[in-house]
Amino acid sequence: MDDIGPQGKRVVVTGGGGFVGHHLVDALAAYNDVTVLDDFSNGRRERLPEGVTVHEGDVCDPEAVTRAVEGADVVFHEAAVVSVERSVEDPEATHAVNVDATLSVLSAARKADARVVFASSAAVYGTPEHVPVAETAPKEPVSPYGLEKLSADHYCRLFAELYGVETVALRYFNVYGPGQSKGPYSGVITAFVDQARGGGPVTVQGDGEQTRDFVHVSDVVRANLLAATTEHVGEAFNIGTGRAVPVRRLAEVVRDSVDPSVDIQTGAARAGDVRHSRADITKARGRLGYEPTVDLEEGIRTVVET
Ligand code: UD1
């Protein structure tokens, strides 16, 4: 990724100790002066490379945000509570992190004259009427999390329109890769690898015919680097692969690459589960020059090997 993204800049990554954040920091650190703002409630300090300036602080503290963003050229805002379930249990808490803190980041970037690349989500679309989903599709979130990401995504556009802040919102589809947190809120690929490693069974929720667009974290990093230098600001872009994978097929691919002898079990479907989700990435291709590069088998190997 040497040939794309910012070089010789002061960049800030909020949530830089987190899953997407730390991969992004790795990609930026060789050519830029990187500052991470993270409270390490979920992220991990020890996986940050040497030479990175760490501000241990809460993204919900506007002063901590202002201090971190001062003098920056680009802010990658990855800090968030990424759990749909958490947002249903405690919407006030997730709103504070996912919306209020984004507003602080945008305000600080406005003062610093910095660009903001924001980690938005496919959750803004709720249950899509049609797949693939284009950026112009209806946005009817079905969780506080989706509504929070949609509010923050709109704030990015408004800050570009009202104040001339250069913002880009990237609507991530199902991101996976090494270093994703484990446990009840982990993505299905991380969960399946863990289950297979533990001897199984691999647990498919529902009939397994539901589909997702799984995008490898290295492609998400690439999209962020492109967003940092694009002239198309004030815009939102879908970041996926444009391909749909049924969850049952995913279970088989994971099982075959970890341990072909483990069982695949089918259980109850998750309440409110989205049936089909797949990104239309025409806009990101055309305007950012984004092209996903990691296919599913190869991507799963990167998770299994870590
Ligand atoms: C994901 C994101 C969420 C985002 C949403 C946007 C994660 C963890 N969640 O939710 O933040 O808002 O996309 O569309 O990245 N499944 C199983 N067995 C398991 C675990 C999951 O069958 O052990 C199934 C689920 O029921 C679901 C599918 O796998 O049908 C994907 O689940 P998950 O990885 O949690 O992602 P989303 O629900 O799509």
mmCIF file of C-alpha atoms and ligand atoms in Angstrom:
data_model
loop_
_atom_site.group_PDB
_atom_site.id
_atom_site.type_symbol
_atom_site.label_atom_id
_atom_site.label_comp_id
_atom_site.label_asym_id
_atom_site.label_seq_id
_atom_site.Cartn_x
_atom_site.Cartn_y
_atom_site.Cartn_z
ATOM 1 C CA MET A 1 0.000 0.000 0.000
ATOM 2 C CA ASP A 2 3.054 2.223 -0.359
ATOM 3 C CA ASP A 3 1.707 4.036 -3.355
ATOM 4 C CA ILE A 4 -1.580 5.319 -1.879
ATOM 5 C CA GLY A 5 -2.679 7.485 1.005
ATOM 6 C CA PRO A 6 -1.166 10.420 2.829
ATOM 7 C CA GLN A 7 2.597 10.862 3.121
ATOM 8 C CA GLY A 8 4.485 13.180 5.418
ATOM 9 C CA LYS A 9 1.288 14.238 7.192
ATOM 10 C CA ARG A 10 0.166 14.526 10.788
ATOM 11 C CA VAL A 11 -2.623 12.013 11.117
ATOM 12 C CA VAL A 12 -4.810 11.052 14.056
ATOM 13 C CA VAL A 13 -6.556 7.709 14.451
ATOM 14 C CA THR A 14 -9.277 7.629 17.093
ATOM 15 C CA GLY A 15 -9.800 4.077 18.258
ATOM 16 C CA GLY A 16 -6.302 3.351 16.935
ATOM 17 C CA GLY A 17 -5.921 0.429 19.340
ATOM 18 C CA GLY A 18 -9.073 -1.217 17.967
ATOM 19 C CA PHE A 19 -9.613 -3.748 15.219
ATOM 20 C CA VAL A 20 -9.731 -1.537 12.114
ATOM 21 C CA GLY A 21 -7.814 1.268 13.845
ATOM 22 C CA HIS A 22 -4.627 -0.669 14.546
ATOM 23 C CA HIS A 23 -4.388 -2.017 11.005
ATOM 24 C CA LEU A 24 -4.816 1.536 9.763
ATOM 25 C CA VAL A 25 -2.115 2.784 12.127
ATOM 26 C CA ASP A 26 0.246 0.087 10.802
ATOM 27 C CA ALA A 27 -0.362 1.235 7.229
ATOM 28 C CA LEU A 28 0.061 4.941 8.054
ATOM 29 C CA ALA A 29 3.008 4.798 10.434
ATOM 30 C CA ALA A 30 5.752 4.238 7.845
ATOM 31 C CA TYR A 31 5.148 7.557 6.059
ATOM 32 C CA ASN A 32 3.304 9.764 8.529
ATOM 33 C CA ASP A 33 3.421 11.189 12.012
ATOM 34 C CA VAL A 34 0.653 9.190 13.721
ATOM 35 C CA THR A 35 -1.240 10.037 16.908
ATOM 36 C CA VAL A 36 -3.679 7.578 18.440
ATOM 37 C CA LEU A 37 -6.537 8.614 20.705
ATOM 38 C CA ASP A 38 -7.882 5.574 22.524
ATOM 39 C CA ASP A 39 -9.017 4.797 26.069
ATOM 40 C CA PHE A 40 -8.065 1.135 25.497
ATOM 41 C CA SER A 41 -11.389 -0.004 26.930
ATOM 42 C CA ASN A 42 -11.579 -2.364 23.993
ATOM 43 C CA GLY A 43 -8.487 -1.594 21.926
ATOM 44 C CA ARG A 44 -4.996 -2.730 22.911
ATOM 45 C CA ARG A 45 -2.005 -0.462 23.369
ATOM 46 C CA GLU A 46 0.603 -3.202 22.969
ATOM 47 C CA ARG A 47 -0.273 -3.843 19.344
ATOM 48 C CA LEU A 48 0.596 -0.288 18.284
ATOM 49 C CA PRO A 49 3.892 0.089 16.427
ATOM 50 C CA GLU A 50 6.788 2.071 17.890
ATOM 51 C CA GLY A 51 6.989 5.746 17.084
ATOM 52 C CA VAL A 52 3.264 6.358 17.394
ATOM 53 C CA THR A 53 2.178 9.104 19.817
ATOM 54 C CA VAL A 54 -0.459 7.753 22.166
ATOM 55 C CA HIS A 55 -3.076 9.928 23.860
ATOM 56 C CA GLU A 56 -4.784 7.668 26.337
ATOM 57 C CA GLY A 57 -8.143 9.333 26.662
ATOM 58 C CA ASP A 58 -11.852 9.104 26.105
ATOM 59 C CA VAL A 59 -13.224 10.204 22.748
ATOM 60 C CA CYS A 60 -16.275 11.449 24.696
ATOM 61 C CA ASP A 61 -14.068 14.050 26.389
ATOM 62 C CA PRO A 62 -14.070 17.044 24.001
ATOM 63 C CA GLU A 63 -10.845 18.413 25.510
ATOM 64 C CA ALA A 64 -9.010 15.145 24.905
ATOM 65 C CA VAL A 65 -10.273 15.208 21.316
ATOM 66 C CA THR A 66 -9.211 18.830 20.772
ATOM 67 C CA ARG A 67 -5.727 18.126 22.157
ATOM 68 C CA ALA A 68 -5.254 15.060 19.953
ATOM 69 C CA VAL A 69 -6.543 16.742 16.784
ATOM 70 C CA GLU A 70 -4.629 20.032 17.168
ATOM 71 C CA GLY A 71 -2.222 20.448 14.242
ATOM 72 C CA ALA A 72 -3.543 17.382 12.375
ATOM 73 C CA ASP A 73 -3.970 17.127 8.613
ATOM 74 C CA VAL A 74 -6.245 14.067 8.614
ATOM 75 C CA VAL A 75 -8.339 12.407 11.338
ATOM 76 C CA PHE A 76 -9.492 8.829 10.851
ATOM 77 C CA HIS A 77 -12.411 8.457 13.246
ATOM 78 C CA GLU A 78 -12.662 4.752 14.074
ATOM 79 C CA ALA A 79 -13.565 4.971 17.765
ATOM 80 C CA ALA A 80 -17.081 3.624 18.339
ATOM 81 C CA VAL A 81 -19.145 1.108 20.232
ATOM 82 C CA VAL A 82 -19.636 -1.301 17.338
ATOM 83 C CA SER A 83 -22.204 -3.543 18.948
ATOM 84 C CA VAL A 84 -25.823 -3.528 17.802
ATOM 85 C CA GLU A 85 -26.804 -5.449 20.951
ATOM 86 C CA ARG A 86 -25.146 -2.911 23.250
ATOM 87 C CA SER A 87 -27.013 -0.104 21.494
ATOM 88 C CA VAL A 88 -30.331 -1.861 22.091
ATOM 89 C CA GLU A 89 -29.506 -2.396 25.787
ATOM 90 C CA ASP A 90 -28.188 1.100 26.458
ATOM 91 C CA PRO A 91 -28.836 3.569 23.627
ATOM 92 C CA GLU A 92 -27.818 6.591 25.690
ATOM 93 C CA ALA A 93 -24.362 5.174 26.287
ATOM 94 C CA THR A 94 -23.761 4.189 22.650
ATOM 95 C CA HIS A 95 -25.224 7.476 21.376
ATOM 96 C CA ALA A 96 -22.664 9.386 23.440
ATOM 97 C CA VAL A 97 -19.783 7.506 21.821
ATOM 98 C CA ASN A 98 -21.145 7.048 18.322
ATOM 99 C CA VAL A 99 -22.762 10.468 17.797
ATOM 100 C CA ASP A 100 -21.685 13.043 20.397
ATOM 101 C CA ALA A 101 -18.027 12.098 20.152
ATOM 102 C CA THR A 102 -18.182 12.256 16.345
ATOM 103 C CA LEU A 103 -19.521 15.793 16.658
ATOM 104 C CA SER A 104 -16.540 16.654 18.883
ATOM 105 C CA VAL A 105 -14.162 15.158 16.334
ATOM 106 C CA LEU A 106 -15.759 17.182 13.524
ATOM 107 C CA SER A 107 -15.638 20.394 15.577
ATOM 108 C CA ALA A 108 -11.992 19.823 16.485
ATOM 109 C CA ALA A 109 -11.173 19.087 12.837
ATOM 110 C CA ARG A 110 -12.889 22.291 11.807
ATOM 111 C CA LYS A 111 -10.655 24.269 14.177
ATOM 112 C CA ALA A 112 -7.547 22.416 13.022
ATOM 113 C CA ASP A 113 -8.528 22.604 9.333
ATOM 114 C CA ALA A 114 -8.167 18.820 9.138
ATOM 115 C CA ARG A 115 -9.918 16.286 6.963
ATOM 116 C CA VAL A 116 -12.108 13.638 8.654
ATOM 117 C CA VAL A 117 -12.492 10.107 7.329
ATOM 118 C CA PHE A 118 -15.357 8.558 9.269
ATOM 119 C CA ALA A 119 -16.113 4.873 9.899
ATOM 120 C CA SER A 120 -19.798 4.682 9.002
ATOM 121 C CA SER A 121 -21.689 1.421 8.590
ATOM 122 C CA ALA A 122 -24.005 -0.588 6.368
ATOM 123 C CA ALA A 123 -26.285 -0.510 9.413
ATOM 124 C CA VAL A 124 -27.512 2.903 8.162
ATOM 125 C CA TYR A 125 -29.586 1.034 5.554
ATOM 126 C CA GLY A 126 -31.432 -1.132 8.082
ATOM 127 C CA THR A 127 -33.052 -4.023 6.229
ATOM 128 C CA PRO A 128 -32.291 -3.289 2.574
ATOM 129 C CA GLU A 129 -35.236 -3.489 0.164
ATOM 130 C CA HIS A 130 -32.936 -4.525 -2.663
ATOM 131 C CA VAL A 131 -29.397 -5.799 -2.952
ATOM 132 C CA PRO A 132 -26.881 -4.648 -3.949
ATOM 133 C CA VAL A 133 -27.425 -1.528 -1.862
ATOM 134 C CA ALA A 134 -26.356 1.784 -3.393
ATOM 135 C CA GLU A 135 -25.536 4.849 -1.280
ATOM 136 C CA THR A 136 -28.830 6.427 -2.361
ATOM 137 C CA ALA A 137 -30.941 3.499 -1.030
ATOM 138 C CA PRO A 138 -33.502 4.229 1.715
ATOM 139 C CA LYS A 139 -32.002 4.569 5.169
ATOM 140 C CA GLU A 140 -34.289 3.103 7.804
ATOM 141 C CA PRO A 141 -31.997 1.847 10.574
ATOM 142 C CA VAL A 142 -33.397 -0.982 12.687
ATOM 143 C CA SER A 143 -31.190 -0.410 15.739
ATOM 144 C CA PRO A 144 -29.982 2.573 17.758
ATOM 145 C CA TYR A 145 -26.511 1.672 16.432
ATOM 146 C CA GLY A 146 -27.659 2.114 12.823
ATOM 147 C CA LEU A 147 -29.379 5.402 13.646
ATOM 148 C CA GLU A 148 -26.289 6.633 15.491
ATOM 149 C CA LYS A 149 -24.048 5.840 12.515
ATOM 150 C CA LEU A 150 -26.569 7.518 10.198
ATOM 151 C CA SER A 151 -26.628 10.691 12.343
ATOM 152 C CA ALA A 152 -22.853 10.831 12.414
ATOM 153 C CA ASP A 153 -22.684 10.128 8.660
ATOM 154 C CA HIS A 154 -25.082 13.073 8.063
ATOM 155 C CA TYR A 155 -23.057 15.299 10.383
ATOM 156 C CA CYS A 156 -20.018 14.588 8.203
ATOM 157 C CA ARG A 157 -21.896 15.717 5.095
ATOM 158 C CA LEU A 158 -23.263 18.791 6.888
ATOM 159 C CA PHE A 159 -19.842 19.838 8.169
ATOM 160 C CA ALA A 160 -18.622 19.727 4.566
ATOM 161 C CA GLU A 161 -21.601 21.747 3.310
ATOM 162 C CA LEU A 162 -21.864 24.275 6.154
ATOM 163 C CA TYR A 163 -18.252 24.806 7.161
ATOM 164 C CA GLY A 164 -16.160 23.461 4.303
ATOM 165 C CA VAL A 165 -14.625 20.701 6.434
ATOM 166 C CA GLU A 166 -13.301 17.957 4.149
ATOM 167 C CA THR A 167 -15.176 14.838 5.264
ATOM 168 C CA VAL A 168 -15.582 11.372 3.793
ATOM 169 C CA ALA A 169 -17.878 8.716 5.313
ATOM 170 C CA LEU A 170 -17.066 5.080 4.573
ATOM 171 C CA ARG A 171 -19.994 2.724 5.120
ATOM 172 C CA TYR A 172 -18.307 -0.509 6.089
ATOM 173 C CA PHE A 173 -20.118 -3.756 5.350
ATOM 174 C CA ASN A 174 -19.087 -6.887 7.306
ATOM 175 C CA VAL A 175 -15.427 -6.291 8.116
ATOM 176 C CA TYR A 176 -13.276 -9.231 9.181
ATOM 177 C CA GLY A 177 -9.620 -10.090 9.556
ATOM 178 C CA PRO A 178 -6.954 -10.808 12.134
ATOM 179 C CA GLY A 179 -7.233 -8.938 15.418
ATOM 180 C CA GLN A 180 -11.023 -8.657 15.575
ATOM 181 C CA SER A 181 -12.156 -8.861 19.182
ATOM 182 C CA LYS A 182 -13.518 -12.184 20.319
ATOM 183 C CA GLY A 183 -16.567 -12.809 22.444
ATOM 184 C CA PRO A 184 -20.287 -12.213 22.157
ATOM 185 C CA TYR A 185 -19.924 -9.169 19.882
ATOM 186 C CA SER A 186 -17.347 -10.560 17.478
ATOM 187 C CA GLY A 187 -18.165 -10.915 13.806
ATOM 188 C CA VAL A 188 -19.347 -14.250 12.499
ATOM 189 C CA ILE A 189 -16.026 -15.143 10.820
ATOM 190 C CA THR A 190 -14.078 -14.629 14.042
ATOM 191 C CA ALA A 191 -16.774 -16.596 15.916
ATOM 192 C CA PHE A 192 -16.695 -19.491 13.431
ATOM 193 C CA VAL A 193 -12.879 -19.724 13.494
ATOM 194 C CA ASP A 194 -12.963 -19.777 17.292
ATOM 195 C CA GLN A 195 -15.681 -22.419 17.388
ATOM 196 C CA ALA A 196 -13.878 -24.637 14.867
ATOM 197 C CA ARG A 197 -10.586 -24.263 16.736
ATOM 198 C CA GLY A 198 -12.299 -25.311 19.947
ATOM 199 C CA GLY A 199 -13.424 -28.557 18.288
ATOM 200 C CA GLY A 200 -16.845 -27.258 17.165
ATOM 201 C CA PRO A 201 -19.616 -27.266 16.546
ATOM 202 C CA VAL A 202 -19.743 -24.297 14.213
ATOM 203 C CA THR A 203 -23.115 -22.720 14.981
ATOM 204 C CA VAL A 204 -25.175 -21.357 12.109
ATOM 205 C CA GLN A 205 -28.009 -19.171 13.379
ATOM 206 C CA GLY A 206 -31.116 -19.747 11.256
ATOM 207 C CA ASP A 207 -31.155 -21.622 7.958
ATOM 208 C CA GLY A 208 -27.786 -20.246 6.868
ATOM 209 C CA GLU A 209 -29.257 -18.890 3.633
ATOM 210 C CA GLN A 210 -28.861 -15.307 4.866
ATOM 211 C CA THR A 211 -26.076 -13.528 3.032
ATOM 212 C CA ARG A 212 -23.449 -10.926 3.872
ATOM 213 C CA ASP A 213 -20.783 -8.973 2.056
ATOM 214 C CA PHE A 214 -17.576 -9.812 3.939
ATOM 215 C CA VAL A 215 -14.776 -7.339 3.367
ATOM 216 C CA HIS A 216 -11.245 -7.955 4.575
ATOM 217 C CA VAL A 217 -9.788 -5.350 6.913
ATOM 218 C CA SER A 218 -6.835 -4.737 4.556
ATOM 219 C CA ASP A 219 -9.293 -3.599 1.875
ATOM 220 C CA VAL A 220 -11.007 -1.357 4.439
ATOM 221 C CA VAL A 221 -7.601 0.150 5.277
ATOM 222 C CA ARG A 222 -6.976 0.750 1.581
ATOM 223 C CA ALA A 223 -10.355 2.522 1.298
ATOM 224 C CA ASN A 224 -9.380 4.782 4.210
ATOM 225 C CA LEU A 225 -6.062 5.687 2.588
ATOM 226 C CA LEU A 226 -7.837 6.563 -0.657
ATOM 227 C CA ALA A 227 -10.438 8.600 1.244
ATOM 228 C CA ALA A 228 -7.662 10.629 2.880
ATOM 229 C CA THR A 229 -6.525 12.012 -0.471
ATOM 230 C CA THR A 230 -9.645 11.976 -2.670
ATOM 231 C CA GLU A 231 -11.052 15.180 -4.083
ATOM 232 C CA HIS A 232 -14.579 13.788 -3.579
ATOM 233 C CA VAL A 233 -15.290 15.184 -0.133
ATOM 234 C CA GLY A 234 -18.652 15.619 1.591
ATOM 235 C CA GLU A 235 -19.584 12.176 0.268
ATOM 236 C CA ALA A 236 -20.363 8.719 1.633
ATOM 237 C CA PHE A 237 -19.126 5.493 0.058
ATOM 238 C CA ASN A 238 -20.047 1.845 0.513
ATOM 239 C CA ILE A 239 -17.044 -0.290 1.361
ATOM 240 C CA GLY A 240 -17.623 -3.968 0.739
ATOM 241 C CA THR A 241 -16.735 -6.389 -2.029
ATOM 242 C CA GLY A 242 -19.971 -6.401 -4.009
ATOM 243 C CA ARG A 243 -20.225 -10.157 -3.454
ATOM 244 C CA ALA A 244 -22.653 -12.007 -1.193
ATOM 245 C CA VAL A 245 -21.775 -15.112 0.798
ATOM 246 C CA PRO A 246 -24.416 -17.305 2.492
ATOM 247 C CA VAL A 247 -23.600 -17.890 6.167
ATOM 248 C CA ARG A 248 -23.829 -21.666 5.688
ATOM 249 C CA ARG A 249 -21.219 -21.587 2.944
ATOM 250 C CA LEU A 250 -19.037 -19.458 5.183
ATOM 251 C CA ALA A 251 -19.348 -22.097 7.921
ATOM 252 C CA GLU A 252 -18.171 -24.764 5.462
ATOM 253 C CA VAL A 253 -15.212 -22.731 4.237
ATOM 254 C CA VAL A 254 -14.100 -21.995 7.815
ATOM 255 C CA ARG A 255 -14.541 -25.608 8.896
ATOM 256 C CA ASP A 256 -12.573 -26.885 5.900
ATOM 257 C CA SER A 257 -9.709 -24.525 6.591
ATOM 258 C CA VAL A 258 -9.535 -25.141 10.366
ATOM 259 C CA ASP A 259 -10.599 -28.739 10.921
ATOM 260 C CA PRO A 260 -12.724 -30.667 8.392
ATOM 261 C CA SER A 261 -13.872 -33.064 11.119
ATOM 262 C CA VAL A 262 -15.907 -30.545 13.180
ATOM 263 C CA ASP A 263 -19.692 -30.421 12.969
ATOM 264 C CA ILE A 264 -21.815 -27.592 11.658
ATOM 265 C CA GLN A 265 -24.943 -27.127 13.747
ATOM 266 C CA THR A 266 -28.035 -25.093 12.925
ATOM 267 C CA GLY A 267 -29.792 -23.158 15.693
ATOM 268 C CA ALA A 268 -32.453 -20.493 16.079
ATOM 269 C CA ALA A 269 -32.215 -17.420 13.859
ATOM 270 C CA ARG A 270 -31.138 -14.192 15.555
ATOM 271 C CA ALA A 271 -34.064 -11.890 16.293
ATOM 272 C CA GLY A 272 -34.249 -9.056 13.771
ATOM 273 C CA ASP A 273 -31.488 -10.548 11.623
ATOM 274 C CA VAL A 274 -31.039 -8.888 8.225
ATOM 275 C CA ARG A 275 -31.686 -11.439 5.476
ATOM 276 C CA HIS A 276 -29.500 -10.117 2.687
ATOM 277 C CA SER A 277 -26.827 -7.455 2.677
ATOM 278 C CA ARG A 278 -24.499 -6.688 -0.229
ATOM 279 C CA ALA A 279 -22.796 -3.463 -1.203
ATOM 280 C CA ASP A 280 -23.004 -1.766 -4.545
ATOM 281 C CA ILE A 281 -19.427 -0.455 -4.712
ATOM 282 C CA THR A 282 -19.741 1.327 -8.071
ATOM 283 C CA LYS A 283 -19.363 4.741 -6.456
ATOM 284 C CA ALA A 284 -16.257 3.849 -4.431
ATOM 285 C CA ARG A 285 -14.714 2.217 -7.510
ATOM 286 C CA GLY A 286 -15.409 5.204 -9.725
ATOM 287 C CA ARG A 287 -14.558 8.040 -7.391
ATOM 288 C CA LEU A 288 -12.040 6.629 -4.927
ATOM 289 C CA GLY A 289 -10.415 4.076 -7.210
ATOM 290 C CA TYR A 290 -11.254 1.473 -4.547
ATOM 291 C CA GLU A 291 -10.995 -2.170 -5.553
ATOM 292 C CA PRO A 292 -11.274 -5.051 -3.084
ATOM 293 C CA THR A 293 -8.334 -7.415 -3.417
ATOM 294 C CA VAL A 294 -8.766 -10.191 -0.836
ATOM 295 C CA ASP A 295 -11.076 -13.106 -1.671
ATOM 296 C CA LEU A 296 -12.887 -14.999 1.058
ATOM 297 C CA GLU A 297 -10.702 -18.127 1.177
ATOM 298 C CA GLU A 298 -7.528 -16.069 1.317
ATOM 299 C CA GLY A 299 -9.058 -13.718 3.894
ATOM 300 C CA ILE A 300 -10.139 -16.578 6.143
ATOM 301 C CA ARG A 301 -6.583 -17.945 6.001
ATOM 302 C CA THR A 302 -5.322 -14.637 7.438
ATOM 303 C CA VAL A 303 -7.650 -15.124 10.420
ATOM 304 C CA VAL A 304 -6.845 -18.815 10.878
ATOM 305 C CA GLU A 305 -3.091 -18.181 10.753
ATOM 306 C CA THR A 306 -3.092 -15.686 13.630
HETATM 307 C C1 UD1 B 1 -22.658 -6.569 11.214
HETATM 308 C C2 UD1 B 1 -21.870 -5.820 12.244
HETATM 309 C C3 UD1 B 1 -22.650 -4.672 12.759
HETATM 310 C C4 UD1 B 1 -23.124 -3.826 11.606
HETATM 311 C C5 UD1 B 1 -23.913 -4.656 10.624
HETATM 312 C C6 UD1 B 1 -24.277 -3.819 9.444
HETATM 313 C C7 UD1 B 1 -20.225 -7.187 13.396
HETATM 314 C C8 UD1 B 1 -19.944 -8.030 14.582
HETATM 315 N N1 UD1 B 1 -21.484 -6.701 13.327
HETATM 316 O O1 UD1 B 1 -23.755 -7.217 11.804
HETATM 317 O O2 UD1 B 1 -21.836 -3.886 13.606
HETATM 318 O O3 UD1 B 1 -23.950 -2.817 12.044
HETATM 319 O O4 UD1 B 1 -23.099 -5.711 10.199
HETATM 320 O O5 UD1 B 1 -25.083 -4.489 8.557
HETATM 321 O O6 UD1 B 1 -19.377 -6.948 12.570
HETATM 322 N N2 UD1 B 1 -24.081 -15.808 12.847
HETATM 323 C C9 UD1 B 1 -24.145 -17.195 12.961
HETATM 324 N N3 UD1 B 1 -23.419 -17.796 13.956
HETATM 325 C C10 UD1 B 1 -22.623 -17.107 14.835
HETATM 326 C C11 UD1 B 1 -22.565 -15.689 14.707
HETATM 327 C C12 UD1 B 1 -23.318 -15.088 13.710
HETATM 328 O O7 UD1 B 1 -24.821 -17.856 12.175
HETATM 329 O O8 UD1 B 1 -21.970 -17.728 15.682
HETATM 330 C C13 UD1 B 1 -24.871 -15.164 11.774
HETATM 331 C C14 UD1 B 1 -25.781 -14.058 12.269
HETATM 332 O O9 UD1 B 1 -27.015 -14.551 12.726
HETATM 333 C C15 UD1 B 1 -25.928 -13.232 10.999
HETATM 334 C C16 UD1 B 1 -24.577 -13.400 10.292
HETATM 335 O O10 UD1 B 1 -23.975 -14.541 10.872
HETATM 336 O O11 UD1 B 1 -26.944 -13.740 10.181
HETATM 337 C C17 UD1 B 1 -23.651 -12.227 10.452
HETATM 338 O O12 UD1 B 1 -23.563 -11.889 11.830
HETATM 339 P P1 UD1 B 1 -22.526 -10.787 12.384
HETATM 340 O O13 UD1 B 1 -21.147 -11.132 12.006
HETATM 341 O O14 UD1 B 1 -22.836 -10.580 13.813
HETATM 342 O O15 UD1 B 1 -22.838 -9.489 11.525
HETATM 343 P P2 UD1 B 1 -24.184 -8.641 11.248
HETATM 344 O O16 UD1 B 1 -25.309 -9.100 12.047
HETATM 345 O O17 UD1 B 1 -24.344 -8.634 9.767
#
